[in-house]
Tab-separated table of C-alpha atoms in Angstrom:
chain	number	residue	atom	x	y	z
A	1	MET	CA	-16.460	-22.544	-12.491
A	2	THR	CA	-16.910	-19.663	-14.908
A	3	ILE	CA	-19.565	-17.096	-14.114
A	4	ASP	CA	-20.875	-13.971	-15.772
A	5	VAL	CA	-19.085	-11.512	-13.525
A	6	ASN	CA	-21.335	-8.706	-14.699
A	7	THR	CA	-24.147	-10.331	-12.724
A	8	VAL	CA	-22.245	-10.310	-9.432
A	9	PRO	CA	-24.443	-8.164	-7.152
A	10	LEU	CA	-22.062	-5.378	-6.227
A	11	ASP	CA	-23.508	-1.874	-5.973
A	12	PRO	CA	-20.799	0.815	-5.672
A	13	GLU	CA	-23.190	3.109	-3.807
A	14	VAL	CA	-23.879	0.488	-1.160
A	15	MET	CA	-20.191	-0.401	-0.984
A	16	LEU	CA	-19.223	3.240	-0.536
A	17	THR	CA	-21.597	3.558	2.391
A	18	GLY	CA	-19.853	0.684	4.156
A	19	LEU	CA	-16.406	1.937	3.196
A	20	LYS	CA	-17.139	5.391	4.613
A	21	ARG	CA	-17.123	3.956	8.145
A	22	TRP	CA	-13.693	2.446	7.554
A	23	VAL	CA	-12.221	5.629	6.122
A	24	GLU	CA	-13.567	7.796	8.914
A	25	LEU	CA	-11.960	5.538	11.497
A	26	GLU	CA	-8.400	6.779	11.162
A	27	SER	CA	-5.736	4.111	11.669
A	28	PRO	CA	-2.146	5.376	11.397
A	29	THR	CA	0.367	2.585	11.910
A	30	TYR	CA	2.003	4.039	14.990
A	31	ASP	CA	-1.261	4.583	16.880
A	32	LYS	CA	-2.030	1.103	18.184
A	33	PRO	CA	-5.420	1.907	19.762
A	34	SER	CA	-6.650	3.365	16.471
A	35	VAL	CA	-5.481	0.385	14.432
A	36	ASP	CA	-7.028	-1.958	17.008
A	37	ARG	CA	-10.364	-0.186	16.582
A	38	MET	CA	-10.075	-0.453	12.805
A	39	THR	CA	-9.308	-4.158	13.028
A	40	ALA	CA	-12.271	-4.654	15.351
A	41	MET	CA	-14.570	-2.851	12.916
A	42	ALA	CA	-13.337	-4.921	9.971
A	43	ALA	CA	-13.765	-8.100	12.022
A	44	GLU	CA	-17.324	-7.145	12.959
A	45	ASP	CA	-18.197	-6.360	9.347
A	46	MET	CA	-16.765	-9.648	8.126
A	47	GLU	CA	-18.612	-11.593	10.804
A	48	ALA	CA	-21.832	-9.875	9.724
A	49	MET	CA	-21.094	-11.041	6.170
A	50	GLY	CA	-20.748	-14.644	7.318
A	51	PHE	CA	-16.996	-14.995	7.818
A	52	ASN	CA	-15.399	-16.864	10.679
A	53	VAL	CA	-13.002	-14.318	12.154
A	54	GLU	CA	-10.062	-14.494	14.532
A	55	VAL	CA	-8.466	-11.308	15.865
A	56	ILE	CA	-4.745	-11.839	16.355
A	57	PRO	CA	-2.888	-9.678	18.900
A	58	GLY	CA	-0.501	-7.394	17.052
A	59	PRO	CA	3.272	-7.292	17.320
A	60	GLU	CA	4.644	-5.353	20.288
A	61	GLY	CA	3.557	-1.739	20.041
A	62	LEU	CA	1.563	-2.317	16.868
A	63	GLY	CA	-2.084	-2.941	16.104
A	64	ASP	CA	-4.039	-6.168	16.030
A	65	CYS	CA	-4.517	-8.245	12.889
A	66	ALA	CA	-7.522	-10.211	11.661
A	67	LYS	CA	-7.669	-13.625	10.021
A	68	ALA	CA	-10.949	-14.698	8.436
A	69	SER	CA	-12.324	-17.588	6.421
A	70	PHE	CA	-15.574	-18.022	4.579
A	71	PRO	CA	-17.477	-21.280	5.268
A	72	HIS	CA	-16.514	-23.942	2.731
A	73	PRO	CA	-16.790	-27.740	2.490
A	74	LYS	CA	-13.029	-27.936	1.894
A	75	ALA	CA	-12.193	-25.797	4.918
A	76	GLY	CA	-8.689	-26.535	6.102
A	77	GLU	CA	-7.383	-27.380	2.646
A	78	PRO	CA	-5.071	-25.035	0.690
A	79	GLY	CA	-7.071	-22.299	-0.988
A	80	VAL	CA	-6.962	-18.620	-1.880
A	81	LEU	CA	-5.562	-16.045	0.531
A	82	ILE	CA	-6.547	-12.395	0.156
A	83	MET	CA	-4.016	-10.168	1.914
A	84	GLY	CA	-4.402	-6.544	2.917
A	85	HIS	CA	-3.383	-4.030	5.560
A	86	LEU	CA	-5.528	-1.758	7.698
A	87	ASP	CA	-2.867	0.752	8.759
A	88	THR	CA	-2.361	4.020	6.886
A	89	VAL	CA	0.322	6.703	6.682
A	90	HIS	CA	-2.108	9.469	7.629
A	91	PRO	CA	-1.720	10.780	11.217
A	92	LEU	CA	-4.694	11.279	13.493
A	93	GLY	CA	-6.515	14.473	12.572
A	94	THR	CA	-6.020	14.083	8.827
A	95	LEU	CA	-9.798	13.899	8.403
A	96	GLU	CA	-9.918	17.619	9.182
A	97	LYS	CA	-7.776	18.328	6.119
A	98	LEU	CA	-8.884	15.385	3.998
A	99	PRO	CA	-12.497	14.655	4.960
A	100	PHE	CA	-14.495	11.878	3.399
A	101	ARG	CA	-16.246	13.662	0.549
A	102	ARG	CA	-17.549	12.850	-2.886
A	103	GLU	CA	-17.907	14.737	-6.132
A	104	GLY	CA	-19.403	12.676	-8.937
A	105	ASN	CA	-17.335	9.542	-9.415
A	106	ILE	CA	-14.464	10.710	-7.189
A	107	CYS	CA	-14.327	10.176	-3.451
A	108	TRP	CA	-11.596	11.392	-1.090
A	109	GLY	CA	-10.422	10.295	2.326
A	110	PRO	CA	-7.334	9.133	4.246
A	111	GLY	CA	-6.514	5.542	3.359
A	112	ILE	CA	-9.484	5.222	0.997
A	113	CYS	CA	-7.227	4.078	-1.848
A	114	ASP	CA	-4.311	2.593	0.092
A	115	MET	CA	-5.880	0.300	0.898
A	116	LYS	CA	-9.195	0.314	2.701
A	117	GLY	CA	-11.113	0.558	-0.565
A	118	GLY	CA	-9.470	-2.551	-1.996
A	119	ASN	CA	-9.961	-4.515	1.214
A	120	TYR	CA	-13.634	-3.608	1.332
A	121	ALA	CA	-14.138	-4.479	-2.334
A	122	ALA	CA	-12.507	-7.883	-1.808
A	123	ILE	CA	-14.603	-8.954	1.183
A	124	SER	CA	-17.716	-7.618	-0.557
A	125	ALA	CA	-16.884	-9.765	-3.583
A	126	ILE	CA	-16.713	-12.895	-1.422
A	127	LYS	CA	-20.072	-12.114	0.154
A	128	ALA	CA	-21.618	-11.314	-3.246
A	129	LEU	CA	-20.626	-14.724	-4.611
A	130	ALA	CA	-22.270	-16.383	-1.629
A	131	ASP	CA	-25.407	-14.317	-2.186
A	132	MET	CA	-25.481	-15.650	-5.755
A	133	GLY	CA	-25.237	-19.206	-4.495
A	134	VAL	CA	-21.781	-19.589	-6.052
A	135	GLU	CA	-19.488	-21.910	-4.138
A	136	THR	CA	-15.853	-21.167	-4.915
A	137	PRO	CA	-13.791	-24.218	-5.962
A	138	LEU	CA	-11.277	-23.454	-3.203
A	139	PRO	CA	-11.773	-22.111	0.323
A	140	VAL	CA	-11.180	-18.380	0.624
A	141	HIS	CA	-9.285	-16.771	3.486
A	142	VAL	CA	-8.536	-13.147	4.346
A	143	LEU	CA	-5.576	-11.759	6.297
A	144	LEU	CA	-5.625	-8.098	7.335
A	145	THR	CA	-2.447	-6.839	9.008
A	146	SER	CA	-1.364	-3.732	10.857
A	147	ASP	CA	2.148	-2.615	9.885
A	148	GLU	CA	2.574	-2.695	6.099
A	149	GLU	CA	3.157	1.044	5.845
A	150	ILE	CA	6.337	0.795	7.930
A	151	GLY	CA	7.756	-2.165	6.032
A	152	THR	CA	5.982	-5.015	7.846
A	153	PRO	CA	8.548	-5.396	10.644
A	154	GLY	CA	6.212	-7.339	12.921
A	155	THR	CA	3.880	-9.375	10.718
A	156	ARG	CA	6.129	-10.774	7.999
A	157	ALA	CA	6.390	-14.147	9.741
A	158	LEU	CA	2.606	-14.300	10.113
A	159	ILE	CA	2.097	-13.421	6.449
A	160	GLU	CA	4.560	-16.017	5.208
A	161	ALA	CA	3.174	-18.715	7.500
A	162	GLU	CA	-0.406	-18.093	6.399
A	163	ALA	CA	0.510	-17.752	2.723
A	164	ALA	CA	2.387	-21.053	2.756
A	165	LYS	CA	-0.915	-22.816	3.507
A	166	HIS	CA	-2.512	-21.675	0.244
A	167	LYS	CA	-2.316	-22.073	-3.518
A	168	TYR	CA	-3.014	-18.518	-4.645
A	169	ILE	CA	-2.459	-15.066	-3.181
A	170	LEU	CA	-4.559	-12.038	-4.147
A	171	VAL	CA	-3.561	-8.566	-2.931
A	172	PRO	CA	-6.085	-5.716	-3.340
A	173	GLU	CA	-3.505	-2.940	-3.082
A	174	PRO	CA	-4.388	0.119	-5.215
A	175	ALA	CA	-4.450	-0.253	-8.974
A	176	TRP	CA	-1.497	1.922	-9.958
A	177	GLY	CA	-3.065	2.475	-13.353
A	178	ARG	CA	-6.725	2.440	-14.292
A	179	ASN	CA	-6.389	-0.834	-16.198
A	180	THR	CA	-3.407	-2.485	-14.537
A	181	VAL	CA	-2.529	-5.128	-11.991
A	182	VAL	CA	0.855	-5.823	-10.437
A	183	THR	CA	2.837	-8.960	-11.242
A	184	GLY	CA	6.125	-8.021	-9.581
A	185	ARG	CA	7.669	-5.494	-7.230
A	186	TYR	CA	11.103	-4.032	-6.676
A	187	ALA	CA	13.412	-4.988	-3.823
A	188	ILE	CA	13.298	-2.532	-0.919
A	189	ALA	CA	15.472	-1.920	2.130
A	190	ARG	CA	15.199	0.559	4.975
A	191	TYR	CA	18.054	1.906	7.071
A	192	HIS	CA	18.313	3.772	10.374
A	193	LEU	CA	20.813	6.631	10.227
A	194	THR	CA	22.241	8.225	13.385
A	195	ALA	CA	24.724	11.111	13.586
A	196	MET	CA	26.453	11.454	16.966
A	197	GLY	CA	28.031	14.830	17.624
A	198	ARG	CA	29.594	16.586	20.607
A	199	PRO	CA	27.577	19.014	22.748
A	200	SER	CA	28.479	22.585	23.605
A	201	HIS	CA	26.786	25.923	24.165
A	202	ALA	CA	25.849	27.260	20.742
A	203	GLY	CA	26.491	30.849	21.824
A	204	ALA	CA	29.398	30.732	24.274
A	205	ALA	CA	31.374	27.762	22.933
A	206	LEU	CA	30.189	26.959	19.419
A	207	LYS	CA	33.547	25.712	18.147
A	208	ALA	CA	33.914	23.294	21.048
A	209	GLY	CA	30.966	21.287	19.797
A	210	GLN	CA	30.300	19.113	16.791
A	211	SER	CA	26.813	19.409	15.314
A	212	ALA	CA	25.030	16.126	14.647
A	213	VAL	CA	22.531	17.992	12.475
A	214	LYS	CA	25.326	19.380	10.288
A	215	MET	CA	26.837	15.915	10.020
A	216	MET	CA	23.477	14.436	9.021
A	217	ALA	CA	22.916	17.142	6.418
A	218	ARG	CA	26.216	16.386	4.728
A	219	GLN	CA	25.726	12.636	4.774
A	220	LEU	CA	22.091	12.938	3.685
A	221	LEU	CA	23.107	14.736	0.506
A	222	ALA	CA	25.890	12.240	-0.195
A	223	ILE	CA	23.571	9.270	0.327
A	224	GLU	CA	20.820	10.615	-1.902
A	225	ASP	CA	23.393	11.481	-4.564
A	226	MET	CA	24.127	7.746	-4.908
A	227	THR	CA	20.734	7.348	-6.623
A	228	ASP	CA	20.967	6.030	-10.168
A	229	ASP	CA	18.791	4.113	-12.596
A	230	ASP	CA	19.486	0.824	-10.818
A	231	CYS	CA	19.099	1.778	-7.155
A	232	THR	CA	17.494	4.740	-5.405
A	233	PHE	CA	18.100	6.296	-1.989
A	234	SER	CA	15.686	8.612	-0.210
A	235	VAL	CA	16.282	10.035	3.280
A	236	SER	CA	13.402	11.256	5.417
A	237	VAL	CA	11.955	11.351	8.950
A	238	VAL	CA	14.836	13.520	10.209
A	239	HIS	CA	14.959	14.520	13.892
A	240	GLY	CA	17.788	16.433	15.520
A	241	GLY	CA	18.442	18.777	18.409
A	242	GLN	CA	16.155	20.014	21.153
A	243	TRP	CA	17.321	23.513	22.104
A	244	VAL	CA	18.572	26.094	19.629
A	245	ASN	CA	21.191	27.324	22.108
A	246	CYS	CA	22.813	23.864	22.284
A	247	VAL	CA	24.967	22.265	19.601
A	248	PRO	CA	22.909	19.138	18.789
A	249	THR	CA	24.388	15.861	19.942
A	250	ILE	CA	22.113	13.436	18.113
A	251	CYS	CA	20.344	13.510	14.764
A	252	ARG	CA	18.373	10.551	13.444
A	253	ALA	CA	16.881	9.786	10.054
A	254	GLU	CA	15.573	6.910	7.970
A	255	CYS	CA	16.556	5.929	4.464
A	256	LEU	CA	14.544	3.984	1.899
A	257	SER	CA	16.373	2.226	-0.915
A	258	MET	CA	14.736	0.551	-3.890
A	259	ALA	CA	16.031	-1.493	-6.819
A	260	LYS	CA	14.538	-3.496	-9.671
A	261	ARG	CA	16.938	-6.376	-9.058
A	262	GLN	CA	18.056	-7.956	-5.811
A	263	GLU	CA	21.737	-7.734	-6.768
A	264	ASP	CA	21.392	-3.982	-7.308
A	265	LEU	CA	19.826	-3.573	-3.866
A	266	ASP	CA	22.596	-5.682	-2.340
A	267	ARG	CA	25.229	-3.438	-3.946
A	268	GLY	CA	23.346	-0.429	-2.644
A	269	THR	CA	23.439	-1.929	0.838
A	270	GLU	CA	27.219	-2.249	0.641
A	271	ARG	CA	27.506	1.387	-0.423
A	272	ILE	CA	25.335	2.847	2.314
A	273	LEU	CA	26.855	0.680	5.040
A	274	ALA	CA	30.216	2.144	4.046
A	275	PHE	CA	29.005	5.461	5.468
A	276	ASP	CA	29.159	3.926	8.950
A	277	LYS	CA	32.155	5.656	10.617
A	278	ARG	CA	32.440	5.521	14.388
A	279	GLU	CA	35.072	7.377	16.396
A	280	ALA	CA	36.651	6.303	19.677
A	281	ASP	CA	35.095	9.250	21.498
A	282	GLY	CA	31.567	8.118	20.567
A	283	THR	CA	31.015	10.596	17.776
A	284	GLY	CA	30.452	9.532	14.186
A	285	PHE	CA	27.837	8.329	11.748
A	286	PHE	CA	25.969	5.084	12.351
A	287	VAL	CA	24.094	3.088	9.669
A	288	GLU	CA	21.903	0.139	10.617
A	289	LYS	CA	19.970	-1.996	8.179
A	290	SER	CA	16.287	-2.272	9.053
A	291	VAL	CA	13.410	-4.132	7.375
A	292	VAL	CA	13.644	-5.354	3.787
A	293	ARG	CA	11.298	-6.543	1.082
A	294	PRO	CA	12.768	-9.093	-1.330
A	295	VAL	CA	12.454	-8.562	-5.041
A	296	TRP	CA	9.421	-10.251	-6.543
A	297	GLU	CA	9.758	-11.357	-10.140
A	298	ALA	CA	6.739	-12.772	-11.923
A	299	SER	CA	6.604	-16.562	-11.916
A	300	GLU	CA	4.713	-18.782	-14.329
A	301	GLY	CA	1.966	-19.149	-11.724
A	302	THR	CA	1.671	-15.379	-11.329
A	303	MET	CA	1.424	-14.862	-15.079
A	304	ASP	CA	-1.260	-17.545	-15.265
A	305	LEU	CA	-3.194	-15.563	-12.668
A	306	PHE	CA	-2.758	-12.439	-14.749
A	307	GLU	CA	-4.007	-14.123	-17.920
A	308	ARG	CA	-7.117	-15.256	-16.073
A	309	ALA	CA	-7.643	-11.748	-14.703
A	310	LYS	CA	-7.102	-10.239	-18.145
A	311	ARG	CA	-9.793	-12.470	-19.652
A	312	ILE	CA	-12.221	-11.690	-16.834
A	313	ALA	CA	-11.569	-7.944	-17.100
A	314	GLY	CA	-12.348	-8.155	-20.801
A	315	THR	CA	-15.806	-9.474	-20.044
A	316	ILE	CA	-16.323	-6.567	-17.615
A	317	GLY	CA	-15.344	-4.143	-20.326
A	318	PHE	CA	-11.810	-2.960	-19.665
A	319	PRO	CA	-8.438	-4.070	-21.056
A	320	LEU	CA	-6.030	-5.207	-18.372
A	321	ALA	CA	-2.258	-4.793	-18.433
A	322	ASN	CA	0.374	-5.938	-15.967
A	323	ALA	CA	3.489	-4.277	-14.629
A	324	SER	CA	6.226	-4.576	-12.053
A	325	GLU	CA	5.939	-1.673	-9.607
A	326	GLY	CA	8.368	0.224	-7.420
A	327	GLY	CA	6.139	0.606	-4.395
A	328	GLY	CA	6.496	-2.327	-2.046
A	329	SER	CA	3.691	-4.425	-0.599
A	330	ASP	CA	3.285	-7.636	1.324
A	331	GLY	CA	2.997	-9.272	-2.089
A	332	ASN	CA	6.803	-8.987	-2.205
A	333	PHE	CA	7.003	-11.732	0.397
A	334	THR	CA	4.573	-14.183	-1.178
A	335	GLY	CA	5.863	-13.542	-4.686
A	336	ALA	CA	9.423	-14.157	-3.518
A	337	MET	CA	8.228	-17.402	-1.913
A	338	GLY	CA	7.263	-18.561	-5.403
A	339	LEU	CA	3.547	-18.520	-4.684
A	340	PRO	CA	1.273	-17.390	-7.545
A	341	THR	CA	0.531	-13.824	-6.466
A	342	LEU	CA	-1.522	-11.118	-8.157
A	343	ASP	CA	-1.248	-7.655	-6.655
A	344	GLY	CA	-2.724	-4.248	-7.440
A	345	LEU	CA	-6.206	-5.756	-7.627
A	346	GLY	CA	-7.684	-2.952	-5.555
A	347	VAL	CA	-9.610	0.155	-6.449
A	348	VAL	CA	-8.622	2.717	-9.053
A	349	GLY	CA	-7.477	6.004	-7.607
A	350	ALA	CA	-4.534	8.355	-7.251
A	351	ASP	CA	-2.381	10.474	-4.957
A	352	VAL	CA	-2.052	7.870	-2.225
A	353	HIS	CA	-0.181	9.035	0.891
A	354	THR	CA	-1.182	12.661	0.170
A	355	LEU	CA	-3.954	15.040	1.160
A	356	ASN	CA	-5.551	14.391	-2.229
A	357	GLU	CA	-5.879	10.598	-1.897
A	358	HIS	CA	-8.993	9.516	-3.751
A	359	ILE	CA	-10.705	6.712	-5.631
A	360	GLU	CA	-13.015	6.312	-8.581
A	361	VAL	CA	-16.233	5.126	-6.965
A	362	ASP	CA	-17.329	2.856	-9.790
A	363	SER	CA	-14.089	0.888	-9.450
A	364	LEU	CA	-15.370	-0.531	-6.156
A	365	ALA	CA	-17.748	-2.668	-8.188
A	366	SER	CA	-15.574	-3.302	-11.255
A	367	ARG	CA	-12.569	-4.362	-9.200
A	368	GLY	CA	-14.817	-6.339	-6.871
A	369	ARG	CA	-16.192	-8.229	-9.861
A	370	LEU	CA	-12.679	-8.892	-11.113
A	371	ILE	CA	-11.777	-10.456	-7.761
A	372	ALA	CA	-15.062	-12.375	-7.698
A	373	GLY	CA	-14.357	-13.786	-11.149
A	374	LEU	CA	-10.968	-15.044	-10.031
A	375	LEU	CA	-12.342	-16.617	-6.870
A	376	ALA	CA	-15.076	-18.368	-8.840
A	377	GLU	CA	-12.655	-20.225	-11.100
A	378	LEU	CA	-9.351	-20.658	-9.253
A	379	GLY	CA	-8.918	-24.332	-8.525
A	380	ALA	CA	-11.669	-25.421	-10.885
């Protein structure tokens, strides 16, 4: 059915009050207890809104996930799946440097844009439709996971299994432009890099050793210098050595590679794996491929979703454009599966993953209404 989305009862001030609790409960991916608490809070809030919620134990060492459905006469039939993640990149204690605060239409906080704000707007939209007495043509489900920020190593199978049960996938990741949604994403691969050196006393026998840190530094520069317009390489999370008076034996790092086309990423994989050189004495440079996100190219179903969203956004009062984005999301998986997927439906903001991460408060309601409009007509 078609509704006047401007009448959907979403008040950004009320929404921000609820979102504040989420933002002030820090949930960095690698801190399982914190993510578990965040998942529990989201589950409690959804239950209070009328959802049926199941908390799913997380992958080993990672936080729990939550699966929810809103009551519907067609429960059990394929419907709409809203996917989001509750983990953030911000370590515990970030609130001291980036407290939840508001100035006018801007509000700051760790994870407020990526992507707690979008998640909260989406579940609020579902509840608002119910409050209006609007029954969506298709049942609506929500899946909130715990490891997206590290490439989804543990929940990809869960995501793909749940997505395969549904007709449409909506992803309230941040809107990368004020009036944009995402209809495709680049292919992404991660790699573990390990330099193995030879120990010695850095003062008494420096030349007898082989520095793993020095080896990593040389290879790091060579790897990043492979970046071109078709495929990028970025090395980070470098750890090496323990005592300054010892020639370091081990240095580890991670590399992120991104490409617009799958074939370009595959060529990049061949190039970086060629850096793997292992010596008989155990020294050398080791490259191991880690998690990947397949390229997602817009399908006909995805573009149909965009055209619907564009029309709905027009009635709200803003023009909507679409783009393929470099940052990965779990939409990569569902898009690559061929499922109609619309991403970047979340709140408008900027500077995600930094100490200036913020949102535009009024976008909680405008983006919520956009999602509500889609839910009200998909399947009709």
